[in-house]
Short mmCIF file of C-alpha atoms in Angstrom, two decimals:
data_model
loop_
_atom_site.label_atom_id
_atom_site.label_comp_id
_atom_site.label_asym_id
_atom_site.label_seq_id
_atom_site.Cartn_x
_atom_site.Cartn_y
_atom_site.Cartn_z
CA MET A 1 0.99 -46.23 104.75
CA HIS A 2 3.64 -48.28 106.52
CA GLU A 3 6.41 -46.08 105.10
CA GLN A 4 4.56 -42.94 106.30
CA THR A 5 4.24 -44.44 109.80
CA GLN A 6 7.91 -45.37 109.70
CA ASN A 7 8.81 -41.81 108.71
CA GLU A 8 6.64 -40.31 111.48
CA LEU A 9 8.16 -42.73 113.98
CA ALA A 10 11.65 -41.82 112.77
CA GLU A 11 10.86 -38.10 113.13
CA LEU A 12 9.47 -38.64 116.64
CA ALA A 13 12.49 -40.77 117.52
CA ALA A 14 14.81 -38.04 116.22
CA THR A 15 12.88 -35.40 118.22
CA HIS A 16 12.97 -37.65 121.27
CA GLN A 17 16.70 -38.21 120.82
CA SER A 18 17.30 -34.45 120.46
CA LYS A 19 15.25 -33.77 123.61
CA ILE A 20 17.10 -36.53 125.45
CA LYS A 21 20.36 -35.00 124.25
CA GLU A 22 19.24 -31.56 125.47
CA LEU A 23 18.18 -33.18 128.74
CA HIS A 24 21.61 -34.80 129.09
CA GLU A 25 23.27 -31.47 128.31
CA LEU A 26 21.10 -29.67 130.89
CA THR A 27 21.81 -32.44 133.39
CA GLU A 28 25.54 -32.19 132.74
CA LYS A 29 25.36 -28.40 133.00
CA LEU A 30 23.39 -28.69 136.25
CA GLN A 31 25.87 -31.20 137.61
CA GLU A 32 28.75 -28.94 136.58
CA MET A 33 27.11 -25.94 138.28
CA GLU A 34 26.35 -28.02 141.37
CA ARG A 35 29.93 -29.21 141.39
CA LYS A 36 31.24 -25.65 141.05
CA HIS A 37 28.76 -24.50 143.71
CA GLU A 38 29.89 -27.28 146.02
CA GLU A 39 33.53 -26.43 145.34
CA SER A 40 32.96 -22.70 145.94
CA LYS A 41 30.84 -23.47 148.99
CA ALA A 42 33.51 -25.83 150.33
CA THR A 43 36.20 -23.22 149.64
CA ILE A 44 34.15 -20.51 151.38
CA GLU A 45 33.43 -22.82 154.29
CA ILE A 46 37.13 -23.68 154.55
CA GLN A 47 38.08 -20.00 154.46
CA GLN A 48 35.31 -19.17 156.93
CA ASN A 49 36.44 -21.97 159.23
CA GLU A 50 40.04 -20.78 158.98
CA LEU A 51 39.02 -17.20 159.73
CA GLN A 52 36.76 -18.37 162.53
CA ARG A 53 39.57 -20.45 163.91
CA GLU A 54 42.01 -17.53 163.64
CA LEU A 55 39.46 -15.26 165.31
CA THR A 56 38.92 -17.80 168.05
CA ASP A 57 42.68 -18.11 168.51
CA LEU A 58 43.03 -14.34 168.65
CA GLN A 59 40.17 -14.07 171.12
CA GLN A 60 41.73 -16.80 173.23
CA GLU A 61 45.10 -15.07 173.07
CA GLU A 62 43.44 -11.78 173.99
CA SER A 63 41.61 -13.37 176.94
CA ALA A 64 44.79 -15.15 178.01
CA LEU A 65 46.72 -11.92 177.76
CA ARG A 66 44.04 -10.10 179.71
CA VAL A 67 44.08 -12.83 182.40
CA LYS A 68 47.82 -12.69 182.44
CA PHE A 69 47.71 -8.91 182.60
CA ASN A 70 45.23 -9.02 185.48
CA SER A 71 47.30 -11.58 187.33
CA LEU A 72 50.39 -9.50 186.78
CA GLN A 73 48.56 -6.43 187.97
CA GLU A 74 47.45 -8.28 191.06
CA GLU A 75 50.98 -9.53 191.68
CA ALA A 76 52.28 -5.99 191.27
CA ASP A 77 49.75 -4.77 193.77
CA LEU A 78 50.67 -7.64 196.04
CA ARG A 79 54.34 -6.76 195.69
CA ASN A 80 53.73 -3.21 196.60
CA THR A 81 51.81 -4.42 199.58
CA GLU A 82 54.59 -6.77 200.60
CA LYS A 83 57.16 -3.98 200.41
CA GLU A 84 55.28 -2.38 203.22
CA VAL A 85 55.52 -5.55 205.40
CA PRO A 86 57.75 -5.17 208.47
CA ASN A 87 61.24 -6.49 208.43
CA ASN A 88 60.65 -8.80 211.39
CA VAL A 89 59.88 -11.76 209.14
CA CYS A 90 61.88 -14.90 209.78
CA HIS A 91 64.68 -16.05 207.61
CA GLU A 92 62.79 -19.01 206.13
CA ASP A 93 59.87 -16.87 205.13
CA ARG A 94 62.32 -14.43 203.56
CA GLY A 95 63.79 -17.22 201.33
CA ILE A 96 60.31 -18.17 200.17
CA GLN A 97 59.44 -14.57 199.61
CA VAL A 98 62.64 -14.12 197.58
CA GLU A 99 61.65 -16.93 195.30
CA GLN A 100 58.14 -15.56 195.01
CA MET A 101 59.50 -12.14 194.37
CA ASP A 102 61.64 -13.49 191.56
CA LYS A 103 58.61 -15.05 190.04
CA ILE A 104 56.65 -11.88 190.53
CA ASP A 105 59.47 -9.93 188.91
CA LYS A 106 59.41 -12.25 185.96
CA LEU A 107 55.68 -11.99 185.73
CA PHE A 108 55.90 -8.26 186.15
CA ASN A 109 58.49 -8.06 183.44
CA GLY A 110 56.21 -10.20 181.20
CA ALA A 111 53.33 -7.95 182.18
CA ASP A 112 55.38 -4.92 181.32
CA GLU A 113 56.17 -6.42 177.98
CA LEU A 114 52.48 -7.20 177.36
CA GLU A 115 51.59 -3.74 178.53
CA ASN A 116 54.16 -2.31 176.17
CA ILE A 117 52.75 -4.44 173.36
CA VAL A 118 49.21 -3.37 174.23
CA ASN A 119 50.26 0.23 174.63
CA SER A 120 52.24 0.14 171.37
CA GLY A 121 49.03 -0.76 169.44
CA LYS A 122 50.55 -3.68 167.59
CA LEU A 123 47.98 -6.11 168.94
CA LYS A 124 45.17 -3.70 168.22
CA HIS A 125 46.51 -3.16 164.72
CA SER A 126 46.77 -6.91 164.06
CA LEU A 127 43.28 -7.47 165.45
CA LYS A 128 41.94 -4.61 163.33
CA ASP A 129 43.58 -6.07 160.26
CA GLN A 130 42.16 -9.44 161.08
CA MET A 131 38.73 -7.89 161.65
CA ASP A 132 39.01 -6.07 158.33
CA ASP A 133 40.00 -9.32 156.69
CA LEU A 134 37.10 -11.01 158.44
CA THR A 135 34.74 -8.26 157.21
CA LYS A 136 36.06 -8.64 153.69
CA LEU A 137 35.68 -12.37 153.95
CA GLN A 138 32.15 -11.91 155.24
CA GLU A 139 31.40 -9.56 152.32
CA GLU A 140 32.91 -12.06 149.91
CA LEU A 141 30.93 -14.75 151.64
CA SER A 142 27.72 -12.72 151.25
CA SER A 143 28.51 -12.02 147.57
CA LYS A 144 29.28 -15.68 147.06
CA ASN A 145 26.08 -16.52 148.90
CA GLU A 146 24.25 -14.24 146.47
CA VAL A 147 26.01 -15.98 143.59
CA ILE A 148 25.09 -19.29 145.18
CA GLU A 149 21.46 -18.14 145.49
CA ALA A 150 21.51 -17.05 141.83
CA ASN A 151 23.04 -20.39 140.93
CA GLU A 152 20.41 -22.11 143.04
CA GLN A 153 17.71 -20.13 141.21
CA GLU A 154 19.28 -21.11 137.91
CA ILE A 155 19.57 -24.69 139.12
CA LEU A 156 15.91 -24.54 140.14
CA SER A 157 14.95 -23.22 136.69
CA LEU A 158 17.13 -25.89 135.12
CA LYS A 159 15.44 -28.46 137.33
CA ASN A 160 12.07 -27.13 136.18
CA ASP A 161 13.27 -27.32 132.58
CA LEU A 162 14.56 -30.79 133.35
CA ASP A 163 11.19 -31.77 134.81
CA SER A 164 9.35 -30.32 131.80
CA ALA A 165 11.81 -32.10 129.50
CA ARG A 166 11.27 -35.28 131.47
CA MET A 167 7.50 -34.84 131.17
CA ALA A 168 7.89 -34.22 127.44
CA ALA A 169 10.19 -37.25 127.27
CA VAL A 170 7.58 -39.30 129.13
CA GLU A 171 4.93 -38.06 126.71
CA ASN A 172 7.23 -38.82 123.80
CA VAL A 173 7.95 -42.24 125.29
CA SER A 174 4.20 -42.89 125.61
CA GLU A 175 3.68 -41.64 122.06
CA VAL A 176 6.60 -43.77 120.88
CA THR A 177 5.10 -46.73 122.73
CA LEU A 178 1.75 -46.09 121.05
CA LEU A 179 3.45 -45.77 117.69
CA ARG A 180 5.43 -48.94 118.37
CA HIS A 181 2.17 -50.67 119.19
CA LYS A 182 0.69 -49.36 115.94
CA LEU A 183 3.88 -50.34 114.17
CA SER A 184 3.67 -53.84 115.60
CA GLU A 185 0.05 -54.05 114.42
CA ARG A 186 1.11 -52.75 111.02
CA GLU A 187 3.98 -55.22 111.01
CA ASP A 188 1.51 -58.02 111.77
CA GLU A 189 -0.70 -56.79 108.94
CA MET A 190 2.31 -56.47 106.66
CA LYS A 191 3.45 -59.93 107.73
CA THR A 192 0.02 -61.33 106.88
CA LEU A 193 0.03 -59.48 103.57
CA LEU A 194 3.59 -60.63 102.96
CA GLU A 195 2.65 -64.23 103.65
CA SER A 196 -0.35 -63.99 101.32
CA ALA A 197 1.76 -62.24 98.71
CA THR A 198 4.48 -64.87 99.16
CA SER A 199 1.96 -67.67 98.68
CA ASP A 200 0.54 -65.89 95.64
CA LEU A 201 4.02 -65.36 94.29
CA GLN A 202 4.85 -69.01 94.89
CA HIS A 203 1.73 -70.02 92.96
CA GLN A 204 2.64 -67.53 90.26
CA LEU A 205 6.19 -68.88 90.31
CA SER A 206 4.96 -72.43 89.87
CA ASP A 207 2.66 -71.27 87.08
CA ALA A 208 5.55 -69.32 85.58
CA LYS A 209 7.75 -72.41 85.79
CA LEU A 210 5.09 -74.42 83.99
CA GLU A 211 4.73 -71.65 81.45
CA ILE A 212 8.52 -71.47 81.10
CA ASP A 213 8.63 -75.23 80.54
CA ALA A 214 5.86 -74.91 77.97
CA ARG A 215 7.65 -72.01 76.33
CA THR A 216 10.89 -73.99 76.41
CA ASN A 217 9.16 -76.83 74.64
CA THR A 218 7.61 -74.33 72.25
CA ALA A 219 11.05 -72.77 71.77
CA ASP A 220 12.50 -76.19 71.00
CA GLN A 221 9.70 -76.81 68.55
CA LEU A 222 10.19 -73.36 67.07
CA GLN A 223 13.92 -74.04 66.88
CA ASP A 224 13.21 -77.22 64.98
CA GLN A 225 10.74 -75.34 62.80
CA LEU A 226 13.33 -72.62 62.33
CA ALA A 227 15.87 -75.21 61.22
CA GLU A 228 13.30 -76.66 58.86
CA MET A 229 12.46 -73.16 57.68
CA GLU A 230 16.13 -72.41 57.14
CA SER A 231 16.44 -75.56 55.08
CA CYS A 232 13.23 -74.62 53.27
CA LEU A 233 14.62 -71.11 52.88
CA SER A 234 17.77 -72.48 51.32
CA GLU A 235 15.62 -74.64 49.07
CA LEU A 236 13.48 -71.62 48.28
CA GLN A 237 16.59 -69.61 47.52
CA ASN A 238 17.69 -72.35 45.16
CA LYS A 239 14.19 -72.40 43.75
CA HIS A 240 14.34 -68.63 43.54
CA THR A 241 17.49 -68.78 41.48
CA MET A 242 15.88 -71.45 39.34
CA GLU A 243 12.71 -69.34 39.12
CA VAL A 244 14.78 -66.32 38.14
CA GLU A 245 16.31 -68.37 35.38
CA SER A 246 12.89 -69.74 34.47
CA ARG A 247 11.54 -66.20 34.65
CA GLU A 248 14.14 -65.10 32.18
CA ARG A 249 13.24 -68.04 30.00
CA CYS A 250 9.54 -67.23 30.51
CA GLU A 251 10.19 -63.63 29.54
CA ALA A 252 11.91 -64.83 26.39
CA GLU A 253 9.07 -67.27 25.75
CA LEU A 254 6.59 -64.53 26.63
CA LYS A 255 8.22 -62.29 24.08
CA LYS A 256 8.04 -65.09 21.56
CA PHE A 257 4.47 -65.80 22.64
CA SER A 258 3.52 -62.14 22.27
CA GLU A 259 4.93 -62.22 18.78
CA GLU A 260 3.13 -65.51 18.16
CA LYS A 261 0.02 -63.97 19.68
CA GLU A 262 0.24 -61.07 17.30
CA ARG A 263 0.70 -63.47 14.41
CA GLN A 264 -2.19 -65.59 15.66
CA ALA A 265 -4.33 -62.49 16.07
CA ILE A 266 -3.53 -61.57 12.50
CA SER A 267 -4.26 -65.13 11.37
CA LEU A 268 -7.42 -65.10 13.49
CA THR A 269 -8.60 -61.96 11.75
CA GLU A 270 -7.75 -63.54 8.44
CA THR A 271 -9.57 -66.72 9.49
CA ASN A 272 -12.55 -64.64 10.56
CA ARG A 273 -12.47 -62.94 7.21
CA GLU A 274 -12.21 -66.31 5.46
CA LEU A 275 -15.02 -67.60 7.67
CA GLN A 276 -17.11 -64.60 6.77
CA ALA A 277 -16.31 -65.16 3.10
CA ALA A 278 -17.16 -68.86 3.52
CA LEU A 279 -20.44 -67.88 5.12
CA TYR A 280 -21.17 -65.56 2.24
CA ALA A 281 -20.14 -68.33 -0.20
CA ARG A 282 -22.33 -70.80 1.66
CA ALA A 283 -25.23 -68.41 1.45
CA GLU A 284 -24.59 -68.01 -2.26
CA LEU A 285 -24.34 -71.82 -2.64
CA LEU A 286 -27.57 -72.19 -0.73
CA GLU A 287 -29.17 -69.68 -3.06
CA GLN A 288 -27.70 -71.49 -6.07
CA GLU A 289 -28.94 -74.81 -4.67
CA GLU A 290 -32.35 -73.31 -4.18
CA SER A 291 -32.32 -71.93 -7.73
CA ILE A 292 -31.11 -75.28 -9.14
CA ARG A 293 -33.72 -77.07 -7.10
CA MET A 294 -36.32 -74.77 -8.50
CA GLN A 295 -34.92 -75.35 -12.01
CA VAL A 296 -35.03 -79.14 -11.43
CA GLU A 297 -38.57 -78.86 -10.23
CA GLU A 298 -39.42 -76.74 -13.23
CA SER A 299 -37.71 -79.25 -15.54
CA GLU A 300 -39.60 -82.10 -13.93
CA MET A 301 -42.79 -80.19 -14.32
CA MET A 302 -41.89 -79.50 -17.94
CA LEU A 303 -41.17 -83.21 -18.44
CA LYS A 304 -44.50 -84.10 -16.95
CA MET A 305 -46.14 -81.53 -19.10
CA CYS A 306 -44.31 -82.86 -22.16
CA SER A 307 -45.28 -86.44 -21.33
CA SER A 308 -48.92 -85.51 -20.82
CA SER A 309 -49.28 -83.25 -23.88
CA GLY A 310 -48.36 -86.02 -26.30
CA SER A 311 -45.66 -84.23 -28.15
CA GLU A 312 -44.60 -85.39 -31.58
CA LEU A 313 -41.22 -86.38 -30.30
CA ASP A 314 -40.39 -89.93 -29.80
CA SER A 315 -40.60 -91.27 -26.42
CA GLU A 316 -36.99 -92.21 -26.67
CA ASP A 317 -35.99 -88.72 -27.71
CA GLU A 318 -38.06 -87.33 -24.92
CA ASN A 319 -36.65 -89.71 -22.49
CA SER A 320 -33.16 -89.03 -23.66
CA LEU A 321 -33.77 -85.30 -23.62
CA SER A 322 -35.39 -85.34 -20.27
CA ASN A 323 -32.82 -87.68 -18.92
CA GLY A 324 -30.05 -85.51 -20.30
CA ALA A 325 -31.53 -82.41 -18.74
CA LEU A 326 -32.07 -84.22 -15.52
CA VAL A 327 -28.57 -85.53 -15.57
CA ILE A 328 -27.23 -82.06 -16.24
CA TYR A 329 -29.34 -80.52 -13.53
CA ARG A 330 -28.61 -83.36 -11.17
CA GLY A 331 -24.90 -83.01 -11.89
CA LYS A 332 -25.10 -79.31 -11.21
CA LEU A 333 -27.10 -80.05 -8.08
CA ARG A 334 -24.57 -82.64 -6.98
CA ASN A 335 -21.75 -80.23 -7.64
CA LEU A 336 -23.55 -77.58 -5.70
CA ARG A 337 -24.17 -80.01 -2.86
CA ASP A 338 -20.51 -81.03 -2.89
CA LYS A 339 -19.49 -77.40 -2.83
CA LEU A 340 -21.97 -76.85 -0.01
CA LYS A 341 -20.54 -79.80 1.91
CA ASP A 342 -17.02 -78.55 1.27
CA SER A 343 -18.03 -75.10 2.40
CA ASN A 344 -19.68 -76.59 5.50
CA LYS A 345 -16.56 -78.62 6.23
CA ALA A 346 -14.38 -75.57 5.68
CA LEU A 347 -16.70 -73.57 7.92
CA GLU A 348 -16.61 -76.24 10.63
CA ALA A 349 -12.84 -76.54 10.26
CA SER A 350 -12.49 -72.77 10.54
CA GLN A 351 -14.79 -72.75 13.58
CA VAL A 352 -12.79 -75.58 15.18
CA GLU A 353 -9.57 -73.75 14.40
CA ASN A 354 -11.05 -70.56 15.79
CA GLU A 355 -12.07 -72.37 19.01
CA GLU A 356 -8.62 -73.94 19.25
CA LEU A 357 -7.03 -70.54 18.76
CA LYS A 358 -9.29 -69.07 21.46
CA ASP A 359 -8.43 -71.92 23.86
CA HIS A 360 -4.75 -71.56 23.10
CA LEU A 361 -5.02 -67.81 23.59
CA SER A 362 -6.79 -68.23 26.95
CA LYS A 363 -4.17 -70.77 28.03
CA VAL A 364 -1.39 -68.45 26.98
CA GLN A 365 -3.03 -65.59 28.89
CA GLU A 366 -3.39 -67.78 31.98
CA LYS A 367 0.22 -68.81 31.64
CA MET A 368 1.24 -65.18 31.29
CA ALA A 369 -0.76 -64.25 34.41
CA THR A 370 0.83 -67.16 36.30
CA ASP A 371 4.27 -66.10 35.11
CA GLU A 372 3.57 -62.53 36.21
CA MET A 373 2.42 -63.74 39.67
CA VAL A 374 5.52 -65.91 39.97
CA THR A 375 7.65 -62.96 38.90
CA VAL A 376 6.05 -60.68 41.53
CA ALA A 377 6.42 -63.39 44.20
CA THR A 378 10.05 -63.96 43.30
CA GLN A 379 10.70 -60.21 43.38
CA GLU A 380 9.11 -59.93 46.83
CA PHE A 381 10.92 -63.02 48.06
CA GLN A 382 14.53 -61.83 48.25
CA PRO A 383 16.93 -63.54 50.73
CA HIS A 384 18.28 -60.28 52.17
CA VAL A 385 14.91 -58.45 52.45
CA PRO A 386 12.25 -60.97 53.53
CA GLN A 387 10.38 -60.52 56.78
CA GLU A 388 7.83 -63.27 56.10
CA VAL A 389 8.17 -66.64 54.43
CA ASP A 390 5.26 -68.42 52.80
CA LEU A 391 6.01 -72.12 52.92
CA LEU A 392 3.93 -74.76 51.28
CA VAL A 393 4.91 -78.03 52.91
CA GLY A 394 2.41 -80.74 52.07
CA GLY A 395 -0.26 -78.09 51.50
CA ASP A 396 -0.94 -74.47 52.46
CA CYS A 397 1.16 -73.18 55.35
CA PRO A 398 0.41 -69.95 57.30
CA VAL A 399 2.71 -66.98 56.95
CA VAL A 400 5.47 -67.13 59.60
CA ASP A 401 7.22 -64.01 60.86
CA VAL A 402 10.90 -64.96 61.10
CA LYS A 403 11.84 -61.90 63.21
CA LEU A 404 9.01 -62.57 65.70
CA LEU A 405 10.03 -66.22 65.83
CA GLN A 406 13.65 -65.25 66.54
CA ASP A 407 12.52 -62.81 69.32
CA GLU A 408 10.42 -65.57 70.92
CA LEU A 409 13.40 -67.93 70.77
CA ASP A 410 15.65 -65.28 72.35
CA GLY A 411 13.06 -64.61 75.08
CA ALA A 412 12.75 -68.35 75.81
#
């Protein structure tokens, strides 16, 4: 808004300046025409005065010549009259008359000359020429008066234009004054806004300084962290090289372990087969034990029956026979029980071995998974590629973007 008002004021000022310039040009032109008019008027007046003076001189000369001619005519008449005077005048009067007659002759001669001049037409010709010149001068004066009137009309129109230009200039001045008043009001408003903006900017500057100080401290801390991270990165690189070596060793061990795993799987199948066979053997032993137990029971029953029936055999023979059978059956039973215990022990041993093999297999699988994770992590963590570093310093550490950290340090 202020810029628009400034532009309008500049346009009005330029228009006002152009009108003032035109007004000055018209004023200078008017002054030049007035000066030329005054010069021409003064020249015409000088010429008119000279002609008037020459005319007056000629009229005076003409009147003087006429007076002189009349006086000479009178003297001539008087002389003619005196010639008729009688000769009885005294001698003294005659001397005076002679002197007067000489004067009269001189005057008469001058009158004759004037009469000759008048009769010759030279005076009339000079007067006619002067009258013609006077007429021409009057005509020139009238034409110049017409030019002067035209110039006066033009001067009047220029004065009217000057007055209109002055009125327009006054209007422009009033408009410029109004615009200046508005501009001063706008300047006051802008000054108020500028002061408020300056105060706001000062507050923002103080806040920015505090923020810059905080960021500087943060940058220092980040710089320290960056140094620590660089040291950790070097350590990690060393660890990476060590892990690469360990990975190679793990791969070799993994290969060995896979071979061992295959062998153990084969042995596990064989153990399962042996366990199955042991279970079958145990079942058979249990059946044999049951059959022997039944045979022992039958033999005992037979002994009881023999003892109760009163057989002809001696009691000693019976006892020996029964004891022998019992011993045989008991020996078989003992053997069967021992075999059953051995089979139970073998079964338990095979189960324990099977559990151990399963635990070992699960541990090996966990180790393989851990080795694979370490391998993937070591492949992702390359010194020339990494964008993020996962540091575990005294526990879990969040992922830090090294590039973002460097940009923040550069900005600080």
